[in-house]
Amino acid sequence: MTLNLKLALYIVCVTVLEVIQRSTQFLAEKHVESARLQTELLLAHLLDMPRMQLYLSFDRALTKAELDGFRQFVKRRGQREPLQHITGSASFCGLDIVVNRHVLIPRPETELLAESGWEFLNRLQTGSNPGPQLSALDVGTGSGCLAIALAVKCPAIRVDAVDISAEALDIAKQNAKRHGVAERLRFFHGDGFNALAAGTRFELIVSNPPYIPTSEIETLEPEVRDHDPRHALDGGPDGLDIFRRWAAQAAQFLNATGRMMLEFGDGQDQAVCELLEKQNWIVENVLADYTQRPRLLIARRAN
Ligand SMILES: C[S@@+](CC[C@H](N)C(=O)[O-])C[C@H]1O[C@@H](n2cnc3c(N)ncnc32)[C@H](O)[C@@H]1O
């Protein structure tokens, strides 16, 4: 048998299990966290099957085209490109959200903000049965994940969403269509509350603004530092620039019985509460994420 034929046979006969083992080792050497899981998620995406199905397919040989495609995926992940940029989507509150380099990849801790938001709106809705149509605002919508989750979970509400990035809004609109809520969402391009008409009022304002102190950005993992958009991360010298602005501006856009819910960074709870209280907000509740760190506050206007 010629060397080329041997090589060809070897290449065609690489199985799912072998590919998983080799790629896991490669990614671990590149310091990718949870290398085995990441490998399996990439391979399941490539083969268009649920991850668990891989376990029933360990002996399946990959075709040359599949192997070539997978090598590209693993190479990109080894260069610390986020998994979600390679697969093109991220899961948020059970929704498949399209992402690219123009939007922050939705984070699991932000699901807490979405859940708190829809629970509040659903309580209002049943209380005023049927009542006027409720509306919510998402400032800094990015991929649209929060606005869309609210619209999906509260089928009677309208949601306005603002972002300073036109490219992010293109993705958010795509996601709204994908989840069948586009007709209840409006998108505004601009700088925070300045993008809205004066006199507009909402029952709920949610925001997961950029809150990383500028000097910390260089210390972040490459997946975040080099791939999430800078305007989605950078919160100014102390990370609190946007909170100061929202604290001063948001009240005039909130109904008297409404709530504002803000995600903030680890360790910022006291500072964010203080600057809100200085602007006459009452912080009702501070909630912890799944690792028990305070990451979300619920505030109302002091009337
Ligand atoms: C941390 S990301 C959050 C994205 C999305 N809401 C989420 O939770 O995944 C912050 C978003 O705020 C947007 N943003 C930053 N400054 C803004 C401003 N001044 N006005 C409106 N949007 C802004 C960024 O473009 C980015 O999409």
mmCIF file of C-alpha atoms and ligand atoms in Angstrom:
data_model
loop_
_atom_site.group_PDB
_atom_site.id
_atom_site.type_symbol
_atom_site.label_atom_id
_atom_site.label_comp_id
_atom_site.label_asym_id
_atom_site.label_seq_id
_atom_site.Cartn_x
_atom_site.Cartn_y
_atom_site.Cartn_z
ATOM 1 C CA MET A 1 0.000 0.000 0.000
ATOM 2 C CA THR A 2 1.419 3.408 -0.913
ATOM 3 C CA LEU A 3 1.998 5.972 1.792
ATOM 4 C CA ASN A 4 -0.670 8.257 0.303
ATOM 5 C CA LEU A 5 -3.273 5.485 0.340
ATOM 6 C CA LYS A 6 -2.363 4.599 3.955
ATOM 7 C CA LEU A 7 -2.668 8.246 4.920
ATOM 8 C CA ALA A 8 -5.987 8.566 3.109
ATOM 9 C CA LEU A 9 -7.357 5.481 4.883
ATOM 10 C CA TYR A 10 -6.077 6.729 8.222
ATOM 11 C CA ILE A 11 -7.744 10.107 7.693
ATOM 12 C CA VAL A 12 -11.074 8.649 6.634
ATOM 13 C CA CYS A 13 -11.131 6.213 9.513
ATOM 14 C CA VAL A 14 -10.813 8.651 12.390
ATOM 15 C CA THR A 15 -13.760 8.026 14.665
ATOM 16 C CA VAL A 16 -15.858 10.399 16.733
ATOM 17 C CA LEU A 17 -14.200 9.164 19.930
ATOM 18 C CA GLU A 18 -10.679 9.605 18.568
ATOM 19 C CA VAL A 19 -11.464 13.077 17.323
ATOM 20 C CA ILE A 20 -12.906 14.023 20.711
ATOM 21 C CA GLN A 21 -9.850 12.714 22.554
ATOM 22 C CA ARG A 22 -7.289 14.425 20.325
ATOM 23 C CA SER A 23 -9.127 17.727 20.144
ATOM 24 C CA THR A 24 -9.711 17.790 23.899
ATOM 25 C CA GLN A 25 -5.997 17.425 24.459
ATOM 26 C CA PHE A 26 -5.219 20.130 21.899
ATOM 27 C CA LEU A 27 -7.672 22.607 23.453
ATOM 28 C CA ALA A 28 -6.480 21.835 26.983
ATOM 29 C CA GLU A 29 -2.919 22.643 25.858
ATOM 30 C CA LYS A 30 -4.230 25.981 24.594
ATOM 31 C CA HIS A 31 -5.688 26.637 28.089
ATOM 32 C CA VAL A 32 -9.284 26.454 26.911
ATOM 33 C CA GLU A 33 -11.539 25.864 29.935
ATOM 34 C CA SER A 34 -13.701 22.702 29.921
ATOM 35 C CA ALA A 35 -11.839 21.443 26.868
ATOM 36 C CA ARG A 36 -13.779 18.173 26.589
ATOM 37 C CA LEU A 37 -17.166 19.861 26.784
ATOM 38 C CA GLN A 38 -16.090 22.510 24.284
ATOM 39 C CA THR A 39 -14.875 19.808 21.886
ATOM 40 C CA GLU A 40 -18.122 17.901 22.166
ATOM 41 C CA LEU A 41 -20.232 21.024 21.621
ATOM 42 C CA LEU A 42 -18.230 21.919 18.509
ATOM 43 C CA LEU A 43 -18.461 18.400 17.107
ATOM 44 C CA ALA A 44 -22.177 18.117 17.843
ATOM 45 C CA HIS A 45 -22.672 21.428 16.027
ATOM 46 C CA LEU A 46 -20.637 20.263 13.039
ATOM 47 C CA LEU A 47 -22.481 16.940 12.819
ATOM 48 C CA ASP A 48 -25.820 18.651 13.524
ATOM 49 C CA MET A 49 -26.762 16.293 16.352
ATOM 50 C CA PRO A 50 -27.508 16.710 20.090
ATOM 51 C CA ARG A 51 -24.305 16.429 22.145
ATOM 52 C CA MET A 52 -25.539 13.285 23.901
ATOM 53 C CA GLN A 53 -25.927 11.599 20.509
ATOM 54 C CA LEU A 54 -22.132 11.698 20.178
ATOM 55 C CA TYR A 55 -21.963 9.118 22.968
ATOM 56 C CA LEU A 56 -23.968 6.719 20.820
ATOM 57 C CA SER A 57 -21.755 7.461 17.804
ATOM 58 C CA PHE A 58 -18.252 6.943 19.214
ATOM 59 C CA ASP A 59 -17.383 4.403 16.489
ATOM 60 C CA ARG A 60 -18.726 6.477 13.611
ATOM 61 C CA ALA A 61 -15.952 7.439 11.178
ATOM 62 C CA LEU A 62 -15.807 11.058 10.124
ATOM 63 C CA THR A 63 -15.701 11.852 6.423
ATOM 64 C CA LYS A 64 -12.807 13.875 5.075
ATOM 65 C CA ALA A 65 -15.057 16.907 4.676
ATOM 66 C CA GLU A 66 -16.234 16.585 8.277
ATOM 67 C CA LEU A 67 -12.679 16.233 9.520
ATOM 68 C CA ASP A 68 -11.512 19.260 7.551
ATOM 69 C CA GLY A 69 -14.413 21.311 8.871
ATOM 70 C CA PHE A 70 -13.771 20.191 12.431
ATOM 71 C CA ARG A 71 -10.066 20.959 12.227
ATOM 72 C CA GLN A 72 -10.959 24.530 11.311
ATOM 73 C CA PHE A 73 -13.359 24.774 14.267
ATOM 74 C CA VAL A 74 -10.806 23.401 16.723
ATOM 75 C CA LYS A 75 -8.067 25.626 15.346
ATOM 76 C CA ARG A 76 -10.264 28.707 15.837
ATOM 77 C CA ARG A 77 -11.242 27.631 19.365
ATOM 78 C CA GLY A 78 -7.554 26.972 20.124
ATOM 79 C CA GLN A 79 -6.899 30.589 19.156
ATOM 80 C CA ARG A 80 -9.427 31.447 21.883
ATOM 81 C CA GLU A 81 -12.258 32.504 19.602
ATOM 82 C CA PRO A 82 -15.461 31.945 21.637
ATOM 83 C CA LEU A 83 -17.423 28.779 20.938
ATOM 84 C CA GLN A 84 -20.529 30.871 20.281
ATOM 85 C CA HIS A 85 -18.805 32.838 17.506
ATOM 86 C CA ILE A 86 -17.881 29.574 15.820
ATOM 87 C CA THR A 87 -21.363 28.046 16.122
ATOM 88 C CA GLY A 88 -23.040 31.446 15.508
ATOM 89 C CA SER A 89 -25.426 31.292 18.442
ATOM 90 C CA ALA A 90 -25.787 31.214 22.231
ATOM 91 C CA SER A 91 -28.494 29.842 24.482
ATOM 92 C CA PHE A 92 -30.316 32.394 26.666
ATOM 93 C CA CYS A 93 -33.374 31.483 28.774
ATOM 94 C CA GLY A 94 -33.839 28.480 26.494
ATOM 95 C CA LEU A 95 -33.795 30.673 23.367
ATOM 96 C CA ASP A 96 -31.262 30.245 20.595
ATOM 97 C CA ILE A 97 -29.787 33.738 20.109
ATOM 98 C CA VAL A 98 -27.723 34.583 17.015
ATOM 99 C CA VAL A 99 -24.444 36.292 17.932
ATOM 100 C CA ASN A 100 -21.436 37.725 16.164
ATOM 101 C CA ARG A 101 -18.522 40.033 16.984
ATOM 102 C CA HIS A 102 -20.850 43.052 17.168
ATOM 103 C CA VAL A 103 -22.766 41.827 20.234
ATOM 104 C CA LEU A 104 -21.904 40.625 23.704
ATOM 105 C CA ILE A 105 -22.424 36.876 24.038
ATOM 106 C CA PRO A 106 -25.368 36.573 26.469
ATOM 107 C CA ARG A 107 -24.187 35.381 29.890
ATOM 108 C CA PRO A 108 -25.954 32.924 32.209
ATOM 109 C CA GLU A 109 -26.083 35.507 35.051
ATOM 110 C CA THR A 110 -28.136 37.831 32.844
ATOM 111 C CA GLU A 111 -30.893 35.195 32.806
ATOM 112 C CA LEU A 112 -31.590 36.253 36.400
ATOM 113 C CA LEU A 113 -32.364 39.769 35.162
ATOM 114 C CA ALA A 114 -34.674 38.417 32.449
ATOM 115 C CA GLU A 115 -36.501 36.157 34.937
ATOM 116 C CA SER A 116 -36.928 38.955 37.502
ATOM 117 C CA GLY A 117 -38.260 41.182 34.722
ATOM 118 C CA TRP A 118 -40.862 38.792 33.365
ATOM 119 C CA GLU A 119 -41.992 37.753 36.860
ATOM 120 C CA PHE A 120 -42.604 41.435 37.715
ATOM 121 C CA LEU A 121 -44.511 42.080 34.463
ATOM 122 C CA ASN A 122 -46.597 38.930 34.784
ATOM 123 C CA ARG A 123 -47.561 39.928 38.339
ATOM 124 C CA LEU A 124 -48.698 43.349 37.069
ATOM 125 C CA GLN A 125 -50.591 41.774 34.181
ATOM 126 C CA THR A 126 -52.640 39.401 36.326
ATOM 127 C CA GLY A 127 -53.230 42.188 38.857
ATOM 128 C CA SER A 128 -54.820 44.557 36.327
ATOM 129 C CA ASN A 129 -56.633 41.920 34.295
ATOM 130 C CA PRO A 130 -56.671 42.723 31.360
ATOM 131 C CA GLY A 131 -55.602 46.377 31.890
ATOM 132 C CA PRO A 132 -53.644 48.568 29.512
ATOM 133 C CA GLN A 133 -50.839 47.022 27.466
ATOM 134 C CA LEU A 134 -47.663 47.006 29.560
ATOM 135 C CA SER A 135 -44.362 48.128 28.127
ATOM 136 C CA ALA A 136 -40.726 47.490 28.970
ATOM 137 C CA LEU A 137 -37.454 49.099 27.940
ATOM 138 C CA ASP A 138 -34.087 47.403 27.473
ATOM 139 C CA VAL A 139 -31.210 49.909 27.392
ATOM 140 C CA GLY A 140 -28.089 48.480 25.742
ATOM 141 C CA THR A 141 -29.873 45.578 24.120
ATOM 142 C CA GLY A 142 -26.910 44.051 22.221
ATOM 143 C CA SER A 143 -28.121 40.751 20.753
ATOM 144 C CA GLY A 144 -31.617 41.617 21.990
ATOM 145 C CA CYS A 145 -31.577 38.644 24.373
ATOM 146 C CA LEU A 146 -33.251 40.448 27.304
ATOM 147 C CA ALA A 147 -35.873 42.293 25.248
ATOM 148 C CA ILE A 148 -36.753 39.108 23.363
ATOM 149 C CA ALA A 149 -36.927 36.907 26.468
ATOM 150 C CA LEU A 150 -39.322 39.443 28.066
ATOM 151 C CA ALA A 151 -41.498 39.541 24.941
ATOM 152 C CA VAL A 152 -41.550 35.748 24.670
ATOM 153 C CA LYS A 153 -42.436 35.212 28.348
ATOM 154 C CA CYS A 154 -44.987 38.042 28.506
ATOM 155 C CA PRO A 155 -46.994 37.646 25.311
ATOM 156 C CA ALA A 156 -49.105 40.777 25.868
ATOM 157 C CA ILE A 157 -46.357 43.359 26.403
ATOM 158 C CA ARG A 158 -44.511 45.721 24.073
ATOM 159 C CA VAL A 159 -40.751 46.202 24.393
ATOM 160 C CA ASP A 160 -38.525 49.069 23.259
ATOM 161 C CA ALA A 161 -34.809 48.369 22.916
ATOM 162 C CA VAL A 162 -31.955 50.844 22.536
ATOM 163 C CA ASP A 163 -28.341 50.375 21.550
ATOM 164 C CA ILE A 164 -25.515 52.669 20.577
ATOM 165 C CA SER A 165 -24.327 50.138 18.003
ATOM 166 C CA ALA A 166 -26.232 49.937 14.709
ATOM 167 C CA GLU A 167 -24.568 46.585 13.955
ATOM 168 C CA ALA A 168 -25.818 45.166 17.269
ATOM 169 C CA LEU A 169 -29.344 46.328 16.461
ATOM 170 C CA ASP A 170 -29.209 44.434 13.140
ATOM 171 C CA ILE A 171 -28.537 41.228 15.080
ATOM 172 C CA ALA A 172 -31.199 42.050 17.682
ATOM 173 C CA LYS A 173 -33.803 42.544 14.912
ATOM 174 C CA GLN A 174 -32.788 39.243 13.349
ATOM 175 C CA ASN A 175 -33.256 37.535 16.740
ATOM 176 C CA ALA A 176 -36.650 39.172 17.300
ATOM 177 C CA LYS A 177 -37.889 37.793 13.952
ATOM 178 C CA ARG A 178 -36.433 34.395 14.687
ATOM 179 C CA HIS A 179 -38.456 34.174 17.901
ATOM 180 C CA GLY A 180 -41.675 35.566 16.440
ATOM 181 C CA VAL A 181 -41.827 38.748 18.574
ATOM 182 C CA ALA A 182 -40.682 41.381 16.045
ATOM 183 C CA GLU A 183 -44.111 43.030 15.817
ATOM 184 C CA ARG A 184 -44.067 43.807 19.591
ATOM 185 C CA LEU A 185 -40.512 45.165 19.647
ATOM 186 C CA ARG A 186 -39.210 48.574 18.554
ATOM 187 C CA PHE A 187 -35.520 49.289 18.161
ATOM 188 C CA PHE A 188 -33.856 52.653 18.685
ATOM 189 C CA HIS A 189 -30.335 53.536 17.676
ATOM 190 C CA GLY A 190 -28.689 56.044 19.996
ATOM 191 C CA ASP A 191 -27.050 56.955 23.252
ATOM 192 C CA GLY A 192 -29.087 55.518 26.133
ATOM 193 C CA PHE A 193 -32.227 57.426 27.130
ATOM 194 C CA ASN A 194 -31.371 60.206 24.650
ATOM 195 C CA ALA A 195 -32.628 57.867 21.918
ATOM 196 C CA LEU A 196 -36.186 57.986 23.311
ATOM 197 C CA ALA A 197 -38.907 60.579 22.862
ATOM 198 C CA ALA A 198 -39.484 62.676 25.993
ATOM 199 C CA GLY A 199 -42.645 61.604 27.786
ATOM 200 C CA THR A 200 -42.306 57.893 26.926
ATOM 201 C CA ARG A 201 -42.942 55.801 30.033
ATOM 202 C CA PHE A 202 -42.473 52.146 30.870
ATOM 203 C CA GLU A 203 -43.516 49.753 33.620
ATOM 204 C CA LEU A 204 -40.111 48.110 33.530
ATOM 205 C CA ILE A 205 -36.624 49.270 32.569
ATOM 206 C CA VAL A 206 -33.902 46.627 32.349
ATOM 207 C CA SER A 207 -30.254 47.180 31.554
ATOM 208 C CA ASN A 208 -27.085 45.159 31.563
ATOM 209 C CA PRO A 209 -24.724 48.026 30.752
ATOM 210 C CA PRO A 210 -20.961 47.925 30.189
ATOM 211 C CA TYR A 211 -19.455 47.863 33.690
ATOM 212 C CA ILE A 212 -15.848 46.661 33.475
ATOM 213 C CA PRO A 213 -13.330 49.296 34.658
ATOM 214 C CA THR A 214 -11.238 50.286 31.623
ATOM 215 C CA SER A 215 -7.940 49.212 33.200
ATOM 216 C CA GLU A 216 -9.289 45.676 33.871
ATOM 217 C CA ILE A 217 -10.199 44.911 30.278
ATOM 218 C CA GLU A 218 -6.658 43.869 29.362
ATOM 219 C CA THR A 219 -6.702 41.294 32.192
ATOM 220 C CA LEU A 220 -9.798 39.466 30.910
ATOM 221 C CA GLU A 221 -9.730 36.076 29.175
ATOM 222 C CA PRO A 222 -8.898 36.364 25.446
ATOM 223 C CA GLU A 223 -12.415 35.170 24.506
ATOM 224 C CA VAL A 224 -13.845 38.279 26.189
ATOM 225 C CA ARG A 225 -11.010 40.798 25.758
ATOM 226 C CA ASP A 226 -10.468 40.165 22.046
ATOM 227 C CA HIS A 227 -13.945 39.144 20.883
ATOM 228 C CA ASP A 228 -16.709 40.867 22.861
ATOM 229 C CA PRO A 229 -17.206 44.430 21.540
ATOM 230 C CA ARG A 230 -15.318 47.015 23.597
ATOM 231 C CA HIS A 231 -18.395 49.258 23.891
ATOM 232 C CA ALA A 232 -20.221 46.329 25.523
ATOM 233 C CA LEU A 233 -17.553 45.982 28.226
ATOM 234 C CA ASP A 234 -15.940 49.311 29.017
ATOM 235 C CA GLY A 235 -17.654 51.096 31.912
ATOM 236 C CA GLY A 236 -15.069 53.892 32.243
ATOM 237 C CA PRO A 237 -12.368 54.401 34.909
ATOM 238 C CA ASP A 238 -14.319 52.791 37.784
ATOM 239 C CA GLY A 239 -16.805 50.821 35.662
ATOM 240 C CA LEU A 240 -19.717 52.949 36.888
ATOM 241 C CA ASP A 241 -20.032 55.615 34.148
ATOM 242 C CA ILE A 242 -23.277 54.277 32.716
ATOM 243 C CA PHE A 243 -24.868 53.659 36.140
ATOM 244 C CA ARG A 244 -24.351 57.350 36.975
ATOM 245 C CA ARG A 245 -26.084 58.318 33.752
ATOM 246 C CA TRP A 246 -28.979 55.876 34.122
ATOM 247 C CA ALA A 247 -29.465 56.910 37.780
ATOM 248 C CA ALA A 248 -29.862 60.527 36.679
ATOM 249 C CA GLN A 249 -31.965 59.917 33.555
ATOM 250 C CA ALA A 250 -34.129 56.808 33.969
ATOM 251 C CA ALA A 251 -36.743 58.070 36.460
ATOM 252 C CA GLN A 252 -38.507 60.287 33.927
ATOM 253 C CA PHE A 253 -39.059 57.211 31.697
ATOM 254 C CA LEU A 254 -40.525 55.028 34.441
ATOM 255 C CA ASN A 255 -44.160 54.911 35.555
ATOM 256 C CA ALA A 256 -44.739 55.689 39.236
ATOM 257 C CA THR A 257 -45.394 51.996 39.995
ATOM 258 C CA GLY A 258 -42.625 50.758 37.695
ATOM 259 C CA ARG A 259 -39.284 49.141 38.458
ATOM 260 C CA MET A 260 -35.764 49.482 37.107
ATOM 261 C CA MET A 261 -33.589 46.346 37.164
ATOM 262 C CA LEU A 262 -29.843 46.638 36.619
ATOM 263 C CA GLU A 263 -27.109 44.056 36.319
ATOM 264 C CA PHE A 264 -23.721 45.157 37.686
ATOM 265 C CA GLY A 265 -20.273 43.638 38.110
ATOM 266 C CA ASP A 266 -18.972 41.502 40.939
ATOM 267 C CA GLY A 267 -18.149 43.804 43.901
ATOM 268 C CA GLN A 268 -20.031 46.845 42.550
ATOM 269 C CA ASP A 269 -23.245 46.351 44.578
ATOM 270 C CA GLN A 270 -22.588 48.986 47.256
ATOM 271 C CA ALA A 271 -21.296 51.637 44.875
ATOM 272 C CA VAL A 272 -24.216 51.199 42.451
ATOM 273 C CA CYS A 273 -26.818 51.248 45.258
ATOM 274 C CA GLU A 274 -25.263 54.410 46.716
ATOM 275 C CA LEU A 275 -25.228 56.312 43.474
ATOM 276 C CA LEU A 276 -28.860 55.350 42.784
ATOM 277 C CA GLU A 277 -29.944 56.421 46.277
ATOM 278 C CA LYS A 278 -28.184 59.766 45.786
ATOM 279 C CA GLN A 279 -30.456 60.281 42.786
ATOM 280 C CA ASN A 280 -33.551 59.544 44.881
ATOM 281 C CA TRP A 281 -34.070 55.885 43.942
ATOM 282 C CA ILE A 282 -35.197 53.294 46.480
ATOM 283 C CA VAL A 283 -33.298 50.050 46.058
ATOM 284 C CA GLU A 284 -35.831 47.362 46.984
ATOM 285 C CA ASN A 285 -33.778 44.281 46.443
ATOM 286 C CA VAL A 286 -30.301 43.065 45.540
ATOM 287 C CA LEU A 287 -30.129 39.561 44.094
ATOM 288 C CA ALA A 288 -27.187 37.181 43.877
ATOM 289 C CA ASP A 289 -26.199 35.147 40.816
ATOM 290 C CA TYR A 290 -25.824 31.368 40.735
ATOM 291 C CA THR A 291 -22.461 31.665 42.500
ATOM 292 C CA GLN A 292 -24.065 33.672 45.359
ATOM 293 C CA ARG A 293 -22.488 37.007 44.352
ATOM 294 C CA PRO A 294 -24.713 40.124 44.304
ATOM 295 C CA ARG A 295 -25.225 40.996 40.599
ATOM 296 C CA LEU A 296 -28.674 42.521 40.175
ATOM 297 C CA LEU A 297 -30.701 45.265 41.815
ATOM 298 C CA ILE A 298 -34.355 46.186 41.651
ATOM 299 C CA ALA A 299 -35.162 49.854 42.260
ATOM 300 C CA ARG A 300 -38.180 52.153 42.166
ATOM 301 C CA ARG A 301 -38.646 55.880 42.076
ATOM 302 C CA ALA A 302 -39.062 57.614 45.432
ATOM 303 C CA ASN A 303 -42.398 59.357 44.966
HETATM 304 C C1 LIG B 1 -22.949 44.366 28.416
HETATM 305 S S1 LIG B 1 -23.701 44.567 26.839
HETATM 306 C C2 LIG B 1 -25.311 43.874 27.147
HETATM 307 C C3 LIG B 1 -25.982 43.309 25.936
HETATM 308 C C4 LIG B 1 -27.263 42.515 26.239
HETATM 309 N N1 LIG B 1 -28.271 43.356 26.852
HETATM 310 C C5 LIG B 1 -26.963 41.369 27.169
HETATM 311 O O1 LIG B 1 -27.355 41.422 28.344
HETATM 312 O O2 LIG B 1 -26.324 40.392 26.732
HETATM 313 C C6 LIG B 1 -23.984 46.308 26.840
HETATM 314 C C7 LIG B 1 -24.656 46.852 25.591
HETATM 315 O O3 LIG B 1 -24.864 48.254 25.796
HETATM 316 C C8 LIG B 1 -24.573 48.956 24.601
HETATM 317 N N2 LIG B 1 -24.224 50.322 24.989
HETATM 318 C C9 LIG B 1 -23.065 50.761 25.525
HETATM 319 N N3 LIG B 1 -23.141 52.078 25.778
HETATM 320 C C10 LIG B 1 -24.383 52.473 25.386
HETATM 321 C C11 LIG B 1 -25.064 53.718 25.380
HETATM 322 N N4 LIG B 1 -24.483 54.811 25.834
HETATM 323 N N5 LIG B 1 -26.322 53.742 24.895
HETATM 324 C C12 LIG B 1 -26.920 52.619 24.439
HETATM 325 N N6 LIG B 1 -26.324 51.432 24.406
HETATM 326 C C13 LIG B 1 -25.077 51.358 24.887
HETATM 327 C C14 LIG B 1 -23.452 48.178 23.962
HETATM 328 O O4 LIG B 1 -23.384 48.424 22.585
HETATM 329 C C15 LIG B 1 -23.852 46.743 24.293
HETATM 330 O O5 LIG B 1 -24.642 46.191 23.280
#
